[in-house]
XYZ file of C-alpha atoms in Angstrom:
390
model
C -0.144 -0.040 -0.044
C 1.193 3.639 -0.776
C 1.812 5.857 2.141
C 0.658 9.342 2.211
C 4.151 10.768 1.646
C 4.379 9.120 -1.729
C 0.765 9.777 -2.742
C 1.670 13.520 -1.962
C 4.821 13.648 -4.244
C 3.023 11.606 -7.211
C 0.079 13.842 -7.161
C 2.109 17.100 -7.143
C 4.789 15.651 -9.644
C 2.352 14.523 -12.226
C 0.388 17.675 -12.557
C 3.478 19.453 -13.931
C 3.560 19.331 -17.776
C 7.074 18.226 -19.249
C 6.516 17.727 -23.117
C 10.370 17.128 -24.861
C 12.231 20.410 -24.486
C 9.768 21.914 -21.985
C 10.964 20.573 -18.759
C 11.603 23.934 -17.032
C 8.712 23.463 -14.457
C 9.673 19.919 -13.640
C 13.216 20.814 -13.307
C 12.265 23.765 -10.813
C 10.288 21.147 -8.630
C 13.191 18.641 -8.784
C 15.720 21.436 -7.742
C 13.103 22.824 -4.960
C 12.918 19.312 -3.422
C 16.594 18.872 -3.328
C 17.214 22.030 -1.892
C 14.713 21.386 0.885
C 16.459 18.086 1.793
C 19.688 19.911 2.256
C 21.251 18.949 -0.862
C 23.403 20.840 -3.338
C 22.856 20.032 -7.265
C 24.601 20.936 -10.449
C 22.277 21.862 -13.400
C 23.085 21.828 -17.201
C 21.120 22.323 -20.403
C 20.998 18.317 -20.545
C 20.629 17.284 -16.896
C 20.430 18.084 -12.970
C 22.655 16.149 -10.676
C 22.680 15.683 -7.179
C 25.364 13.574 -4.903
C 23.367 12.059 -2.047
C 26.328 10.532 -0.507
C 29.970 10.878 -1.163
C 32.129 7.759 -2.185
C 34.617 6.503 0.425
C 36.118 3.942 -2.251
C 36.297 5.945 -5.304
C 32.987 4.123 -6.786
C 29.479 5.184 -7.153
C 26.060 4.205 -7.725
C 24.390 6.492 -10.311
C 20.532 6.329 -10.489
C 19.126 7.658 -13.685
C 15.609 9.174 -14.420
C 14.249 11.520 -17.087
C 11.923 14.448 -16.863
C 10.129 14.629 -20.329
C 6.897 12.961 -21.708
C 5.982 12.707 -25.487
C 3.769 15.714 -26.351
C 3.164 18.986 -28.415
C 4.888 22.318 -28.666
C 3.160 25.277 -30.397
C 4.004 27.797 -32.961
C 0.794 29.643 -32.462
C -2.916 28.984 -31.879
C -3.271 26.875 -35.054
C -0.743 24.127 -34.561
C 2.933 22.974 -33.923
C 4.975 19.938 -33.819
C 4.518 16.634 -32.112
C 7.827 15.277 -30.268
C 8.388 11.744 -28.790
C 6.590 8.596 -29.914
C 3.078 9.502 -30.027
C 1.770 6.565 -32.405
C -0.281 9.391 -34.271
C -0.373 7.068 -37.259
C -2.170 4.494 -35.521
C -4.622 6.443 -33.182
C -8.258 6.230 -34.489
C -9.362 8.820 -32.300
C -7.618 11.920 -30.756
C -8.180 12.859 -27.128
C -8.407 16.658 -26.370
C -5.007 18.099 -25.749
C -4.233 19.852 -22.671
C -2.216 23.233 -23.231
C 0.037 24.837 -21.045
C 1.752 28.437 -21.456
C 5.721 28.470 -21.715
C 5.575 29.117 -17.782
C 3.346 26.033 -17.188
C 0.171 27.284 -16.739
C -2.939 25.627 -17.619
C -4.651 27.531 -20.433
C -7.441 24.990 -21.649
C -7.952 22.254 -23.965
C -7.859 22.183 -27.673
C -8.791 19.670 -30.461
C -6.349 17.850 -32.798
C -7.578 17.985 -35.871
C -4.960 16.406 -37.993
C -1.335 15.264 -38.185
C 0.568 15.512 -41.034
C 4.145 15.646 -42.770
C 6.965 13.572 -42.104
C 6.317 11.160 -39.535
C 3.085 12.962 -38.883
C 5.109 15.476 -36.826
C 3.011 18.297 -37.695
C -0.080 19.231 -36.191
C -3.100 21.500 -36.826
C -5.369 21.996 -33.857
C -8.753 23.917 -33.476
C -8.888 26.462 -30.617
C -11.037 29.271 -29.086
C -8.326 30.944 -27.065
C -4.817 32.193 -27.741
C -1.721 29.642 -27.637
C 1.420 31.488 -27.241
C 4.636 30.300 -28.899
C 6.437 27.582 -27.081
C 3.287 26.647 -25.311
C 3.196 23.228 -24.609
C 0.478 20.303 -24.953
C -0.149 16.963 -23.608
C -2.992 14.220 -23.860
C -5.936 15.207 -21.288
C -6.213 11.618 -19.880
C -7.927 12.877 -16.701
C -6.406 13.137 -13.098
C -4.095 10.530 -11.353
C -6.065 7.778 -9.800
C -5.223 5.136 -7.257
C -6.942 1.856 -6.915
C -6.299 -1.020 -4.640
C -3.817 -2.630 -7.589
C -3.067 0.201 -9.783
C -2.238 3.661 -10.679
C -3.464 5.336 -13.439
C -1.653 8.552 -14.763
C -0.699 10.448 -17.721
C 2.987 10.204 -17.502
C 4.440 7.062 -15.521
C 6.893 7.153 -18.160
C 8.934 8.630 -16.254
C 7.199 10.265 -13.523
C 6.695 7.245 -11.297
C 10.526 6.643 -11.364
C 11.483 10.103 -10.350
C 8.887 10.089 -7.662
C 10.548 7.066 -6.182
C 13.793 8.685 -6.262
C 12.505 11.772 -4.480
C 10.553 9.814 -1.961
C 13.745 7.788 -0.900
C 16.076 10.491 -0.457
C 15.448 10.138 3.237
C 16.711 6.492 3.230
C 20.408 7.426 2.689
C 22.854 6.123 5.254
C 26.526 5.771 5.485
C 28.296 3.540 3.062
C 31.344 3.185 0.821
C 29.605 3.671 -2.842
C 28.883 7.328 -3.478
C 25.075 7.785 -4.379
C 24.458 10.170 -7.142
C 20.997 10.976 -8.758
C 20.699 12.120 -12.460
C 17.568 13.541 -14.104
C 18.066 13.725 -17.557
C 15.944 16.367 -19.578
C 15.607 15.153 -22.887
C 15.240 11.196 -23.146
C 12.067 11.063 -25.378
C 14.030 12.643 -28.207
C 16.093 9.635 -28.777
C 17.935 10.133 -25.616
C 19.604 12.990 -26.421
C 20.708 14.055 -22.885
C 22.085 10.647 -22.321
C 23.904 10.887 -25.711
C 25.154 14.331 -24.660
C 26.631 12.787 -21.102
C 28.139 10.088 -22.405
C 29.862 11.436 -25.503
C 31.555 14.150 -23.310
C 31.364 11.719 -20.206
C 30.397 14.980 -18.348
C 29.746 12.920 -15.247
C 33.100 11.219 -15.281
C 31.660 7.857 -14.986
C 34.300 5.261 -14.721
C 34.381 1.316 -15.383
C 33.816 0.683 -11.608
C 30.749 2.776 -11.380
C 27.344 1.146 -10.978
C 24.595 2.472 -13.145
C 20.774 1.836 -12.277
C 18.440 3.420 -14.957
C 14.812 3.401 -13.892
C 12.075 3.422 -16.390
C 8.495 2.561 -16.910
C 7.911 1.266 -20.283
C 6.353 -1.522 -22.138
C 7.622 -5.231 -22.210
C 9.440 -6.024 -25.087
C 11.155 -9.557 -25.048
C 13.511 -9.705 -27.596
C 15.383 -13.278 -27.138
C 14.342 -16.124 -28.991
C 15.026 -18.453 -26.098
C 11.958 -19.382 -23.933
C 13.943 -19.089 -20.919
C 14.997 -15.243 -21.425
C 11.766 -13.969 -23.097
C 9.186 -14.964 -21.013
C 8.589 -11.321 -19.896
C 5.070 -10.239 -18.778
C 3.199 -7.399 -16.994
C 1.860 -9.344 -13.979
C 5.050 -11.150 -12.567
C 6.782 -7.914 -11.135
C 9.497 -5.383 -12.353
C 11.685 -6.415 -15.018
C 15.687 -6.453 -14.512
C 16.791 -5.318 -17.861
C 20.369 -6.101 -18.956
C 19.754 -5.197 -22.844
C 17.676 -3.236 -25.235
C 16.962 -2.596 -28.858
C 20.423 -1.390 -29.929
C 22.780 -2.937 -27.275
C 23.583 -5.625 -24.889
C 24.900 -3.813 -21.646
C 27.425 -6.518 -20.855
C 29.169 -8.990 -23.222
C 32.421 -9.695 -21.488
C 32.752 -8.954 -17.654
C 30.174 -10.000 -15.062
C 27.726 -6.923 -14.487
C 27.786 -5.850 -10.762
C 24.686 -3.969 -11.060
C 22.885 -7.078 -12.088
C 24.131 -9.162 -9.124
C 23.517 -6.425 -6.817
C 20.131 -6.379 -7.635
C 19.637 -9.820 -7.823
C 21.223 -10.294 -4.398
C 18.708 -7.704 -3.076
C 15.575 -9.143 -4.717
C 16.356 -12.587 -3.420
C 17.502 -11.324 0.402
C 14.380 -9.104 0.577
C 12.127 -11.797 -1.343
C 11.040 -9.108 -3.980
C 9.508 -10.518 -6.859
C 11.287 -9.446 -10.299
C 11.583 -10.627 -13.815
C 14.582 -11.413 -15.521
C 15.218 -11.780 -19.333
C 16.313 -9.895 -22.165
C 14.392 -7.025 -23.281
C 14.311 -4.422 -25.964
C 13.203 -0.680 -26.067
C 15.658 2.526 -25.999
C 16.675 4.209 -22.802
C 18.968 6.396 -21.391
C 21.281 3.489 -20.563
C 22.032 2.436 -24.022
C 24.563 5.636 -24.595
C 26.558 4.460 -21.114
C 27.149 1.321 -22.790
C 27.873 2.402 -26.346
C 30.601 4.700 -25.415
C 31.934 2.202 -22.900
C 31.730 4.191 -19.788
C 31.103 1.110 -17.777
C 29.468 -2.267 -18.100
C 27.807 -2.542 -14.711
C 24.545 -1.058 -15.953
C 21.064 -2.165 -15.474
C 17.701 -0.673 -16.403
C 15.113 -1.605 -13.960
C 11.810 -1.369 -15.609
C 8.128 -0.732 -13.937
C 5.948 -2.440 -16.615
C 3.746 -0.010 -18.337
C 1.528 -1.517 -20.892
C 0.008 1.933 -22.157
C 3.235 3.610 -22.432
C 2.585 7.072 -24.255
C -1.062 7.137 -23.466
C -2.020 4.487 -25.897
C -3.413 0.854 -26.521
C -2.727 1.083 -30.040
C -5.901 2.670 -31.149
C -7.479 4.771 -28.536
C -5.733 7.203 -26.032
C -5.907 6.353 -22.391
C -4.032 6.815 -18.991
C -0.726 4.869 -18.479
C -1.122 2.339 -15.807
C 1.281 0.623 -13.861
C 0.883 -2.012 -10.643
C 1.010 -0.717 -7.111
C 3.015 -3.910 -6.109
C 5.697 -3.090 -8.989
C 5.971 0.477 -7.763
C 6.234 -0.827 -4.181
C 8.892 -3.090 -5.491
C 11.255 -0.924 -7.191
C 10.943 1.606 -4.142
C 12.076 -1.147 -1.786
C 15.168 -2.039 -3.989
C 16.222 1.863 -4.205
C 15.739 1.840 -0.566
C 17.937 -0.858 0.194
C 20.749 0.374 -2.240
C 20.511 3.856 -0.418
C 20.319 2.596 3.109
C 22.889 -0.578 2.843
C 26.518 0.031 3.923
C 27.440 -3.641 3.163
C 25.942 -4.426 -0.352
C 26.338 -7.869 -1.849
C 27.819 -7.637 -5.229
C 28.897 -11.431 -5.242
C 27.569 -13.415 -8.341
C 24.087 -14.661 -8.061
C 22.913 -17.790 -9.506
C 19.956 -15.547 -11.309
C 22.769 -13.338 -13.240
C 22.425 -14.057 -16.839
C 26.052 -15.381 -18.226
C 27.683 -13.021 -20.687
C 28.921 -15.590 -22.622
C 25.672 -17.226 -22.952
C 23.252 -14.437 -23.713
C 25.445 -12.535 -26.449
C 24.498 -15.663 -28.587
C 20.687 -15.391 -28.011
C 19.965 -12.385 -29.810
C 20.942 -10.717 -33.264
C 23.334 -7.965 -33.403
C 22.200 -4.773 -32.585
C 22.290 -1.555 -34.920
C 23.738 1.542 -32.982
C 21.749 4.600 -33.321
C 24.654 6.803 -32.616
C 25.049 8.419 -36.181
C 21.179 9.657 -35.882
C 22.230 10.889 -32.416
C 24.961 12.913 -33.740
C 22.746 14.691 -36.200
C 20.388 15.229 -33.590
C 22.703 16.843 -31.132
C 23.720 19.273 -33.744
C 20.206 20.029 -34.450
C 18.729 20.451 -30.856
C 21.969 22.039 -29.357
C 20.458 25.410 -29.476
C 17.334 24.198 -28.343
C 18.809 22.667 -25.390
C 20.773 25.562 -24.182
C 17.896 27.899 -24.506
C 15.158 25.844 -22.814
C 12.406 26.329 -25.344
C 11.792 24.969 -29.029
C 10.715 27.726 -31.179
C 12.933 30.649 -31.635
C 11.647 33.758 -29.811
C 13.924 36.554 -31.350
C 16.455 37.102 -34.632
C 19.218 36.370 -31.896
C 17.537 32.653 -31.318
C 17.183 32.366 -34.981
């Protein structure tokens, strides 16, 4: 059962809009929360980072979560652009779009009349009020709801993971490993924040560091071997060591995987293990060779990006899965004697690399997008507001 403190964080945080390149209000919430906990932070155009505990052994555990959610950015009252994977080519009936000013104020709902152009990225809307340039829009899926078994919300991807990180800050105790939180700003646009971080190694990630990437996404089995493809939405969070374009570890043992397997067994937390796809912030860390000690801990989200394939609906996650991931985070933050020994549930690297086909890197496309979005990221809004912007 969720306690009142976590419910309060979820309700507050989910109300804040965060379409791609429009995460200013989410960023302010994160910074305010960290400051109120007496924590310092670093902010760049691509991320917010805070050290919760200094390392005494030169090694760190870094938690990643992202702030943005697929949505719309407006040129004017007639239309704008869709960013992130919104499946506009599949949806048979549009829901209203809730519009927020560049300052994050709710202005009203509009009707999406059509999506057109390359990839259905251009949109035309019908509005009876003025929409300032660089306003943002998100599907109106109703208020966040809590049932006995599920949480229904607009943006579990990735608000629920961020809320769990904030919720567990008070559980940090003494330990050898440093603890660092990283909130990336631009994940839904082909993980541009993670690409920039990894290409420049701006967080100084070493091969001995451990990365726990938190996500809430669909379940994408990619192995042809039944032992590693039997992943579903009912048997707990998924400990993911692969994704669409890469395997996290193909040579040495993955200490992040062993750590979470040992925690889940020691605390009797039900999780799933296998080879899954999708794309996350973890892939760039792996593809740039910063560390092989990487996992993505996924809270299964069947209706990721607000669609069941045809209609628009709230995203759904299991309350039990949320509590399980929260318990794993709490154990990592509160332990001063983490167990990194090999676990019998670890997937052997010399075996699993033979189970899936070679993945195609997306780094060439990321390089192009990094150049195209450089000025957007630095100024913090999408469409130019002045001649200097242009």
